[in-house]
PDB file of C-alpha atoms in Angstrom:
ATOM      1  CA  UNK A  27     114.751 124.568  83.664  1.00  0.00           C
ATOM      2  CA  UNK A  28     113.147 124.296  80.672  1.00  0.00           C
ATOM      3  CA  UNK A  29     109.595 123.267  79.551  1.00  0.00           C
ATOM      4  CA  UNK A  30     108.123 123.375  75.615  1.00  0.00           C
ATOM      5  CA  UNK A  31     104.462 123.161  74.160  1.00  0.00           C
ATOM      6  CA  UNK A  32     104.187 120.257  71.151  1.00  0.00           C
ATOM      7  CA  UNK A  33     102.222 119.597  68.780  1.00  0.00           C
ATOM      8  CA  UNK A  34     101.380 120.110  65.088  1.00  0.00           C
ATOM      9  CA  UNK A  35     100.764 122.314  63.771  1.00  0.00           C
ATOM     10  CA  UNK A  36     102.490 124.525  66.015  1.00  0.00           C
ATOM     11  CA  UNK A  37     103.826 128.113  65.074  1.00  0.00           C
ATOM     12  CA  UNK A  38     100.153 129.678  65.967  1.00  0.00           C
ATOM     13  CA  UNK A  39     100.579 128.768  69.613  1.00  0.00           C
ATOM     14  CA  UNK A  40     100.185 131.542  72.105  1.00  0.00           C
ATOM     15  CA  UNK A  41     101.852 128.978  74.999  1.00  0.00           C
ATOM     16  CA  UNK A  42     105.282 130.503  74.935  1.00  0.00           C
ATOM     17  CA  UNK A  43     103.689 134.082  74.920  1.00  0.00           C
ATOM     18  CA  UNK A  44     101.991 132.947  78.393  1.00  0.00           C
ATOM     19  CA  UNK A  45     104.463 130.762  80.059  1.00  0.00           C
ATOM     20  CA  UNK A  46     107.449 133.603  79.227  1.00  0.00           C
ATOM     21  CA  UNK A  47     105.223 136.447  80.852  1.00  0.00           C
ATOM     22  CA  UNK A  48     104.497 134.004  83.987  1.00  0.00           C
ATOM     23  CA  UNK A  49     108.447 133.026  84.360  1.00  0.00           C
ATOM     24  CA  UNK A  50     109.154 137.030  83.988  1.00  0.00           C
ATOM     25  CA  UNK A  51     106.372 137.879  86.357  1.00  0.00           C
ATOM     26  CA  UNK A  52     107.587 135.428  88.968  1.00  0.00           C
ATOM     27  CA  UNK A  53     111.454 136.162  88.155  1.00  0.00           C
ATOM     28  CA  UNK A  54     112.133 132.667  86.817  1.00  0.00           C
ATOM     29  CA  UNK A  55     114.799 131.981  84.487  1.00  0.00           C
ATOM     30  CA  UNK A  56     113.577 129.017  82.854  1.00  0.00           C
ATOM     31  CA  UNK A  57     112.955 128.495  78.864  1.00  0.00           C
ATOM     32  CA  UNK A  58     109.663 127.451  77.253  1.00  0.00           C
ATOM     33  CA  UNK A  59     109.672 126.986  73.235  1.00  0.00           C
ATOM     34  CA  UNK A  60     107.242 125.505  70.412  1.00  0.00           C
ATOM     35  CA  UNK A  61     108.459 122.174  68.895  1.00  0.00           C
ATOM     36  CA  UNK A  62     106.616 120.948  66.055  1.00  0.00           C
ATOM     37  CA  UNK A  63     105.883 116.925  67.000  1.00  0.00           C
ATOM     38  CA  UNK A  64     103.650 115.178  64.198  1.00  0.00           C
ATOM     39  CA  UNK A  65     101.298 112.528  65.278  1.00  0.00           C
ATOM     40  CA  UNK A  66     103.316 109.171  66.575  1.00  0.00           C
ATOM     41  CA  UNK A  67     106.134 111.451  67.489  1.00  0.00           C
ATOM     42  CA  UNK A  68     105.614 112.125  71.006  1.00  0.00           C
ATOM     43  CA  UNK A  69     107.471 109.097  72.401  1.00  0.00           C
ATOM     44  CA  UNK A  70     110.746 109.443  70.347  1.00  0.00           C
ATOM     45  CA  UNK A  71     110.525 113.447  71.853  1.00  0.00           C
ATOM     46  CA  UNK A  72     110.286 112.439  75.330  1.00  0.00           C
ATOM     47  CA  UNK A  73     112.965 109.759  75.225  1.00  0.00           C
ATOM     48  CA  UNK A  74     115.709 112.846  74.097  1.00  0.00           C
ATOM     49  CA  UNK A  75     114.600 114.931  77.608  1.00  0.00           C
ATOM     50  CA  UNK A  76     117.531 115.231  79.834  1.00  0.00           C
ATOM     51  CA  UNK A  77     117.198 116.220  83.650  1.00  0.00           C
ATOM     52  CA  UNK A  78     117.026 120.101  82.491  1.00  0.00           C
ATOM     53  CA  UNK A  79     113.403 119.209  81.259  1.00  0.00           C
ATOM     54  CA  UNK A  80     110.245 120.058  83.531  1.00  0.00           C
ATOM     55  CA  UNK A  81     107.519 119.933  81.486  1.00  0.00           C
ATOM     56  CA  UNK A  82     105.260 119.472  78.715  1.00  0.00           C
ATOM     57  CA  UNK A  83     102.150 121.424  76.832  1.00  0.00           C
ATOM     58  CA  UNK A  84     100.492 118.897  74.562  1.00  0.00           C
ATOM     59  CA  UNK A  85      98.130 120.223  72.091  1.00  0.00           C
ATOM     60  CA  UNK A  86      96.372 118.230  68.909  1.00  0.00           C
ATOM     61  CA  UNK A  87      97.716 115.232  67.590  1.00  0.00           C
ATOM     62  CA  UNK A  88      99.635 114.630  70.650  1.00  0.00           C
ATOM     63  CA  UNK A  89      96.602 114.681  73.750  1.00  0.00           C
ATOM     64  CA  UNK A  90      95.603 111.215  73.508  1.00  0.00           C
ATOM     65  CA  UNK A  91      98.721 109.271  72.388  1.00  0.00           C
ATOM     66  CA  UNK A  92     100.583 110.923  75.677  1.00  0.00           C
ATOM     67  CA  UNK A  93      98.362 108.348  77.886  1.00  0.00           C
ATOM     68  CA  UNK A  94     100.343 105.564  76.216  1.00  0.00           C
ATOM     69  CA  UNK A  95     103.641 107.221  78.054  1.00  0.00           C
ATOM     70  CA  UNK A  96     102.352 107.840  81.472  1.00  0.00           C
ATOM     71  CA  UNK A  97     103.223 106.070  84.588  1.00  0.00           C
ATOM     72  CA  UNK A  98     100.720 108.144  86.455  1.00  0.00           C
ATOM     73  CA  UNK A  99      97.756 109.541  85.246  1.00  0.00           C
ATOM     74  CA  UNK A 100      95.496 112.056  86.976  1.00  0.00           C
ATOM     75  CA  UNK A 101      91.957 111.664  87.063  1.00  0.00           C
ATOM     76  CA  UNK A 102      90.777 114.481  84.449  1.00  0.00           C
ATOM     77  CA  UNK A 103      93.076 113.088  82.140  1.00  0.00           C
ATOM     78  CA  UNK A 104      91.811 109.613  82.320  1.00  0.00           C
ATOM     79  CA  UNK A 105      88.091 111.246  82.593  1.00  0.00           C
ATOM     80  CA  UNK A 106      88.777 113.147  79.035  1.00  0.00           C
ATOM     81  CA  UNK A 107      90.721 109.978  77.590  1.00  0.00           C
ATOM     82  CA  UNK A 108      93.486 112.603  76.813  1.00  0.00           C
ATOM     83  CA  UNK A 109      96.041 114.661  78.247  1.00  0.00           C
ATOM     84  CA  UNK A 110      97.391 117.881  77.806  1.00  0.00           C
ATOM     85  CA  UNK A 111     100.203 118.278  79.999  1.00  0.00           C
ATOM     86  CA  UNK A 112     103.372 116.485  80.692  1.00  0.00           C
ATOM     87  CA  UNK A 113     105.415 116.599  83.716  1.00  0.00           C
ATOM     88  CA  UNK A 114     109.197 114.960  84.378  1.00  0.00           C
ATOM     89  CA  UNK A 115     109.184 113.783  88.222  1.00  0.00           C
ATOM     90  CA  UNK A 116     112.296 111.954  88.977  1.00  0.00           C
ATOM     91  CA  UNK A 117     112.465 109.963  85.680  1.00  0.00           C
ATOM     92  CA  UNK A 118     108.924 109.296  85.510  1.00  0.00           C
ATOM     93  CA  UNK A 119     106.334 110.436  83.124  1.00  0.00           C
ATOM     94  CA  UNK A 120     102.916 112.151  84.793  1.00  0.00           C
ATOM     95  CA  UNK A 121     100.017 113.361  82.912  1.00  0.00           C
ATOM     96  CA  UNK A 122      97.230 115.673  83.088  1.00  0.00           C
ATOM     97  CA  UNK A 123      94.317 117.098  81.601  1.00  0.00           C
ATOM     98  CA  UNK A 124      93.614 121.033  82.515  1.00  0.00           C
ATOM     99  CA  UNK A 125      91.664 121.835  79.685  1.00  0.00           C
ATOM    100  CA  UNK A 126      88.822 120.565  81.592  1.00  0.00           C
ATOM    101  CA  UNK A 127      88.975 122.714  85.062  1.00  0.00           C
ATOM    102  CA  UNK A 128      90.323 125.501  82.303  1.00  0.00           C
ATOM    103  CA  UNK A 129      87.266 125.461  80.740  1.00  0.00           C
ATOM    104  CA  UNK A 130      85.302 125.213  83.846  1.00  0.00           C
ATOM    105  CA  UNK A 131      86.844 128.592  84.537  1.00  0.00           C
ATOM    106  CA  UNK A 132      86.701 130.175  81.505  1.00  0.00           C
ATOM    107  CA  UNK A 133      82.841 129.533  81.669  1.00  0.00           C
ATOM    108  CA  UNK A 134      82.202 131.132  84.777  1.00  0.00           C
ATOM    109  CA  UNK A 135      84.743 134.210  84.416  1.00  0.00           C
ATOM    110  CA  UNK A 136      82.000 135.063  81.771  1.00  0.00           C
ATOM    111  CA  UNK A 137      78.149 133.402  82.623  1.00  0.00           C
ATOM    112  CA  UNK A 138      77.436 133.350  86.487  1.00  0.00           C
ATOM    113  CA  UNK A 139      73.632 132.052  85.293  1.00  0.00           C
ATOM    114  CA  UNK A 140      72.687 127.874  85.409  1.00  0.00           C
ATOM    115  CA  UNK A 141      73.583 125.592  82.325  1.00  0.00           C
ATOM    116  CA  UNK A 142      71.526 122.489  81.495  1.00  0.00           C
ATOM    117  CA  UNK A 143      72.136 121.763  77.795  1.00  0.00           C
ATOM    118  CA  UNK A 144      74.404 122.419  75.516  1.00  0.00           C
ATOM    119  CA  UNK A 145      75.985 122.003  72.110  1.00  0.00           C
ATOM    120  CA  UNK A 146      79.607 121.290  70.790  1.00  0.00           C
ATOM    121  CA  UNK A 147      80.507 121.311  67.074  1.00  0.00           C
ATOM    122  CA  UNK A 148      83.761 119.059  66.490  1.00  0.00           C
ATOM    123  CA  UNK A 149      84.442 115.657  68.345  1.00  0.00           C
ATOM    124  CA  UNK A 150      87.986 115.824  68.935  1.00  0.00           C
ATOM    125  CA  UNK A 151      89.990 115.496  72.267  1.00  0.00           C
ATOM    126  CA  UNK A 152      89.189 119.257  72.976  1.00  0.00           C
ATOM    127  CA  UNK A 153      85.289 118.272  72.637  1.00  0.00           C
ATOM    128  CA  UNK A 154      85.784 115.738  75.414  1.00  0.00           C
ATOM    129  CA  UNK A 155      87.891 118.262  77.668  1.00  0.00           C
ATOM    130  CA  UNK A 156      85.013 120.882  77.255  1.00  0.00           C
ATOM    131  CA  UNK A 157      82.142 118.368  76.989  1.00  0.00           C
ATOM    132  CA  UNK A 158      83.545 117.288  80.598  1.00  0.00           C
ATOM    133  CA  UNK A 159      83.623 120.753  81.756  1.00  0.00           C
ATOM    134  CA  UNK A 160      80.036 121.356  80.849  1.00  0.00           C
ATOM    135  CA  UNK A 161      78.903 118.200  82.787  1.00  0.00           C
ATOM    136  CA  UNK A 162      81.079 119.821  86.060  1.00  0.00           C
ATOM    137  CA  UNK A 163      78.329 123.067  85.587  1.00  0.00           C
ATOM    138  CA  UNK A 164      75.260 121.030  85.499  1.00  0.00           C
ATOM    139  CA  UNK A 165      74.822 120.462  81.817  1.00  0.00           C
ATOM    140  CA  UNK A 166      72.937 116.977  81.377  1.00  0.00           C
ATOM    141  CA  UNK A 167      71.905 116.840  77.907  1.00  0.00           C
ATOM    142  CA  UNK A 168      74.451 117.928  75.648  1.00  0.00           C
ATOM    143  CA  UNK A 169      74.905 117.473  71.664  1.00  0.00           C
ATOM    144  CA  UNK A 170      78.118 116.504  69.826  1.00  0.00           C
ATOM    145  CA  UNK A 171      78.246 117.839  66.632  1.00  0.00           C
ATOM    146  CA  UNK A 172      80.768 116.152  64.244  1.00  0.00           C
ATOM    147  CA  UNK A 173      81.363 114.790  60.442  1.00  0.00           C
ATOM    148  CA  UNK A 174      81.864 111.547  61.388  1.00  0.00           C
ATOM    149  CA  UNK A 175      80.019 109.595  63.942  1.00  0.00           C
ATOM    150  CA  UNK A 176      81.937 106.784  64.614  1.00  0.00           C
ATOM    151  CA  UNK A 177      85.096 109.030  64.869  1.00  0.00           C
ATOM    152  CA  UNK A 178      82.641 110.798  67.628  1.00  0.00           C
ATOM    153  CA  UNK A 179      82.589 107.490  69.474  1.00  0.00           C
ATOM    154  CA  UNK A 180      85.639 107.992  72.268  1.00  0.00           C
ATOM    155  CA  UNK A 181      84.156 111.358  72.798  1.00  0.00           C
ATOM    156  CA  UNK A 182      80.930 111.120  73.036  1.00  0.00           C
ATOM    157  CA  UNK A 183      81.908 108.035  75.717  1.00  0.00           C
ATOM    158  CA  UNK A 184      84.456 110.291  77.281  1.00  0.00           C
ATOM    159  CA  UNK A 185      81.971 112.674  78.054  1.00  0.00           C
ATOM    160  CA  UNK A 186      79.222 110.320  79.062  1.00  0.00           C
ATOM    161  CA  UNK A 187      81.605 108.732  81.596  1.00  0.00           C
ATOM    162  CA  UNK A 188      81.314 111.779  83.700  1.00  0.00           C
ATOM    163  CA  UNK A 189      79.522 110.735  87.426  1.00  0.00           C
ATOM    164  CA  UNK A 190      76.650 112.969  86.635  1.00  0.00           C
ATOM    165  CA  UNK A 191      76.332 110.588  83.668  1.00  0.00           C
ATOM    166  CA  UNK A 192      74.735 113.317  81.295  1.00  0.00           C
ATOM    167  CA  UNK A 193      72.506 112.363  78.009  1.00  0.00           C
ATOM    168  CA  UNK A 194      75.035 112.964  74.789  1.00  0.00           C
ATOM    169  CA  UNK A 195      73.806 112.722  71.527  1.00  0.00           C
ATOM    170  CA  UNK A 196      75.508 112.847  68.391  1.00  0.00           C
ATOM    171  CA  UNK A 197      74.723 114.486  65.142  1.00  0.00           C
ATOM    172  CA  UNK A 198      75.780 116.313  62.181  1.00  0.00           C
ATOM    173  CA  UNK A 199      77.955 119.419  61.761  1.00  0.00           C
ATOM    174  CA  UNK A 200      74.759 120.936  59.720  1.00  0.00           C
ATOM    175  CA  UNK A 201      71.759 120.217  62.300  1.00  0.00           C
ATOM    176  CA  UNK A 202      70.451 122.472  64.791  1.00  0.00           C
ATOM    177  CA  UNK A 203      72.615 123.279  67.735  1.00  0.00           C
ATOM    178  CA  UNK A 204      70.416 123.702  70.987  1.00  0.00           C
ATOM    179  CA  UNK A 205      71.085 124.557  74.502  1.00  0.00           C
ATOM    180  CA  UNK A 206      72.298 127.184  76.617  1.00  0.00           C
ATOM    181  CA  UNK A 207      75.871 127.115  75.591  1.00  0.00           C
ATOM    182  CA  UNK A 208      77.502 126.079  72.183  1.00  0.00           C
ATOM    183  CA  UNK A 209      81.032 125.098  72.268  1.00  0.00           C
ATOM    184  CA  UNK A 210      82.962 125.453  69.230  1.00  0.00           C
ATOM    185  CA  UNK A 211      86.012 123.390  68.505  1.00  0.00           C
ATOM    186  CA  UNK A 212      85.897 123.486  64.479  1.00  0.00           C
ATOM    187  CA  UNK A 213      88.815 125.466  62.481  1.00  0.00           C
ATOM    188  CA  UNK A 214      87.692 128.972  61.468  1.00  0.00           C
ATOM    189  CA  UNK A 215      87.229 127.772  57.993  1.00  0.00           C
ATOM    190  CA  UNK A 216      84.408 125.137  58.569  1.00  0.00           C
ATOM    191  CA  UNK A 217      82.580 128.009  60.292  1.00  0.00           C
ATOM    192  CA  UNK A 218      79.954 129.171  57.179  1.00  0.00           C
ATOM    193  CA  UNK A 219      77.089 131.164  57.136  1.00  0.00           C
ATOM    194  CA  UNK A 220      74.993 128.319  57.843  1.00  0.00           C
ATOM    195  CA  UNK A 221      77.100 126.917  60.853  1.00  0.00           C
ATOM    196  CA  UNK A 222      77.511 130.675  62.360  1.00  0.00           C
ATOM    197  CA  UNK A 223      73.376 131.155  62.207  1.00  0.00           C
ATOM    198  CA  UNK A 224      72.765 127.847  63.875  1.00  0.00           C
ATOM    199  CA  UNK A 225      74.088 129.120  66.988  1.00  0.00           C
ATOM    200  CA  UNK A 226      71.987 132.020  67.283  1.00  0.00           C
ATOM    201  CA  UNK A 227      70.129 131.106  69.884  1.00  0.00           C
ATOM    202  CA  UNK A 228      72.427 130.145  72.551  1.00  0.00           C
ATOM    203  CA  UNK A 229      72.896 132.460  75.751  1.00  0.00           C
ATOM    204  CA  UNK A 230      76.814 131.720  75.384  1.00  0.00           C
ATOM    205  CA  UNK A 231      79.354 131.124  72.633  1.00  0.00           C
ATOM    206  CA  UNK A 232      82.434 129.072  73.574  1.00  0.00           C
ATOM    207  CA  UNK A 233      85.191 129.917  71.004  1.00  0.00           C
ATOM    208  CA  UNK A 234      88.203 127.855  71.595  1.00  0.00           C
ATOM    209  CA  UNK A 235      89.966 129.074  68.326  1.00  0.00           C
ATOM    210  CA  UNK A 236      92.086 132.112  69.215  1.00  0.00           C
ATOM    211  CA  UNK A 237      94.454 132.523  66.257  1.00  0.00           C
ATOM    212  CA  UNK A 238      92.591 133.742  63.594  1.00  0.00           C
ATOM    213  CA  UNK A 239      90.824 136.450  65.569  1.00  0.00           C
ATOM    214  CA  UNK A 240      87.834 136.917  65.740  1.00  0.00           C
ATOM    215  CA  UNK A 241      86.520 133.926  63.957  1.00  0.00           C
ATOM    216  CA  UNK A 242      82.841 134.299  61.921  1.00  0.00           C
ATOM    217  CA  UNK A 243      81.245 132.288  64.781  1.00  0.00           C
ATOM    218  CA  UNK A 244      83.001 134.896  67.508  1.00  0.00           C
ATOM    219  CA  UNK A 245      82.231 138.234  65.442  1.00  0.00           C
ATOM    220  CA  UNK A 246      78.482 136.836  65.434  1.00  0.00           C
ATOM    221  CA  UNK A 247      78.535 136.326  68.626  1.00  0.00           C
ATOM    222  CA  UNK A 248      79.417 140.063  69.599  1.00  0.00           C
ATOM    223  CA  UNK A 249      77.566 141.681  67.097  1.00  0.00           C
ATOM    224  CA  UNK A 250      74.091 139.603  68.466  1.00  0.00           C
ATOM    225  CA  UNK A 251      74.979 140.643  71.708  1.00  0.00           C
ATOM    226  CA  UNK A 252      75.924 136.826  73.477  1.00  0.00           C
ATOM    227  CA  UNK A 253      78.194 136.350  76.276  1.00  0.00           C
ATOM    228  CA  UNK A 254      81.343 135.209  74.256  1.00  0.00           C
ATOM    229  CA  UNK A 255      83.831 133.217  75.619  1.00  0.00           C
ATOM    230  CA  UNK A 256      86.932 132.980  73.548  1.00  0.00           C
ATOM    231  CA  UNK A 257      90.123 130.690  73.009  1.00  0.00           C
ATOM    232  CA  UNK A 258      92.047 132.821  75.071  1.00  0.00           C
ATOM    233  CA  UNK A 259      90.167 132.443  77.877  1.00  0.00           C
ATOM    234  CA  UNK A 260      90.639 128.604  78.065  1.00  0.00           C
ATOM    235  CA  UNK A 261      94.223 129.168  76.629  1.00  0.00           C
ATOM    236  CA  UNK A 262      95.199 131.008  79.861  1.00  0.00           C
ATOM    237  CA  UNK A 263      92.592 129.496  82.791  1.00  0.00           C
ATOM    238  CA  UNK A 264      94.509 126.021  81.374  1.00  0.00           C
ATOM    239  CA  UNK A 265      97.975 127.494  80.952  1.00  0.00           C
ATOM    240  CA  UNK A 266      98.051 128.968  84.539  1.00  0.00           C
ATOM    241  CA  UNK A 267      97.117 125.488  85.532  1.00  0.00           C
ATOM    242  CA  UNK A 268     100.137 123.916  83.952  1.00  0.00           C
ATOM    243  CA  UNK A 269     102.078 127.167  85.179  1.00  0.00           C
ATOM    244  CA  UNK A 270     101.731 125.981  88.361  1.00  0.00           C
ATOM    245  CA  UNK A 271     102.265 122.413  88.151  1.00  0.00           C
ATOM    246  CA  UNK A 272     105.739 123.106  86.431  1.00  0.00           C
ATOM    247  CA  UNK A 273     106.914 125.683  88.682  1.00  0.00           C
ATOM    248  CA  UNK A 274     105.463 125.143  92.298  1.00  0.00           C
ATOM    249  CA  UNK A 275     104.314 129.138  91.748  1.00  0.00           C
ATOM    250  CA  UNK A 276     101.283 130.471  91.608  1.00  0.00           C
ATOM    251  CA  UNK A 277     100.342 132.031  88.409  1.00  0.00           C
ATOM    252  CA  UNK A 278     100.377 135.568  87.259  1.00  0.00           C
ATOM    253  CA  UNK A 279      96.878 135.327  85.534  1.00  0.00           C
ATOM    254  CA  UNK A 280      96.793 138.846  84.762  1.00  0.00           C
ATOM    255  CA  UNK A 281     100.436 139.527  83.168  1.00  0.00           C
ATOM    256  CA  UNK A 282      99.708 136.043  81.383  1.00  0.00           C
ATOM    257  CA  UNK A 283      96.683 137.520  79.702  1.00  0.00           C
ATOM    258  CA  UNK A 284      97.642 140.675  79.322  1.00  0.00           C
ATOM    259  CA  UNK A 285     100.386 138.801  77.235  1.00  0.00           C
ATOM    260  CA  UNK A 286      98.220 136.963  75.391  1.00  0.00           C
ATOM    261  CA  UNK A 287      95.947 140.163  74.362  1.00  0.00           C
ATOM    262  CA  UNK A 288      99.272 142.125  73.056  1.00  0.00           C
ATOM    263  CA  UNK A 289     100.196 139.001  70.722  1.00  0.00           C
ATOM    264  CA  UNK A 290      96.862 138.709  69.498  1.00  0.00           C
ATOM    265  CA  UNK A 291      97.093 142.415  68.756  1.00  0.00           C
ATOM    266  CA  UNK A 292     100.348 142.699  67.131  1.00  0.00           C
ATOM    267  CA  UNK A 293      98.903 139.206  64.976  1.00  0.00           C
ATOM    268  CA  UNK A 294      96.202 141.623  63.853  1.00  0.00           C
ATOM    269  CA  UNK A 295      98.248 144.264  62.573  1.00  0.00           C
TER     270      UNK A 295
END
């Protein structure tokens, strides 16, 4: 069988790394590769899938336009407004959204303690995913930090869809983040000096960037002595999710991230 993660860009993504050390764990002899897919492209992908296909990682542009293909889609994916995984099921197209019970789990691998606020910087479809996840641990007021606030708009609803029906607010990328946790979703480059002391005073930082590594906001984060969570944490709580859904197995967490770790090593050297 073979499955693939899409999206572009493409060649930074640790998703083979993980799904190849699950298949080897489990003794499967299936295939998993990167395909670069620009934005728009998704559709014209799927429609060249034969029956050898299982399944689909979707990462940025691809999350949101993947709705447009389903003929079932789960509940966290229409929650987010976005999906992130792709399964085949007898000709038909199904779509979900583990980012958000990902994240949910990455959180709480890490910070046992309560979370009522919180702060994201970026307003993309990973924003929503996380934003989501935050509302699942009790967060009610949370923050949206992004450079456009109209962009913010199906994010910022995503999130405020939730059935806890939490208070979001958007603002700038340059105002004060508050809360327990800060999420951040913004490339390592948009992370200044300014941006990385803003988030001093949260209990946790949520780095979903994993390649570079560390970023300036995750090398604060240690050297202040707050309960990091990083990109590979959510890369591997999620991918074990879609591990499962595409196999019927359960997943090898630890050979997964133990993966995962080595690549991010070898990266660094």
């Amino acid at each position: 069988m073979r499955c693939a993660v899409l999206g572009d860009p493409i060649a930074h993504s640790l998703s083979p790394v993980l799904h190849r050390a699950g298949y080897d764990a489990v003794g499967l002899d299936w295939t998993y590769e990167a395909h670069r897919v620009a934005e728009g492209g998704l559709a014209d992908f799927v429609a060249t899938l034969d029956e050898a296909w299982c399944g689909l990682s979707l990462t940025m542009p691809l999350k949101r336009e993947a709705l447009d293909l389903a003929d079932r889609v789960s509940d966290a994916a229409r929650l987010a407004g976005a999906a992130n995984t792709l399964l085949l099921v007898d000709g038909a197209v199904h779509v979900d959204n583990t980012d958000l019970p990902g994240a949910v789990s990455a959180i709480r691998e890490r910070f046992e303690s309560s979370v009522t606020s919180a702060s994201i910087l970026g307003a993309g479809a990973t924003a929503a995913s996380t934003g989501l996840a935050l509302a699942e641990l009790g967060v009610t007021t949370l923050q949206v930090h992004a450079r456009n606030a109209e962009r913010a708009a199906p994010t910022v609803a995503a999130i405020g869809a939730h059935p806890t029906a939490p208070e979001v607010t958007v603002r700038g990328l340059a105002e004060a983040t508050t809360g327990e946790v800060v999420v951040s979703t913004v490339p390592a480059g948009a992370q200044d000096a300014a941006t990385v002391e803003r988030t001093a005073g949260a209990a946790v930082v949520f780095e979903v960037i994993y390649d570079p590594w560390p970023t300036p906001l995750a090398a604060a984060a240690t050297q202040r002595g707050q309960v990091l969570v990083t990109g590979l944490d959510l890369l591997v709580h999620q991918a074990a999710l879609q591990f499962t859904a595409f196999t019927g197995h359960a997943a090898p967490l630890a050979e997964m991230r133990a993966a995962g770790e080595a690549a991010l090593v070898a990266r660094s050297t």
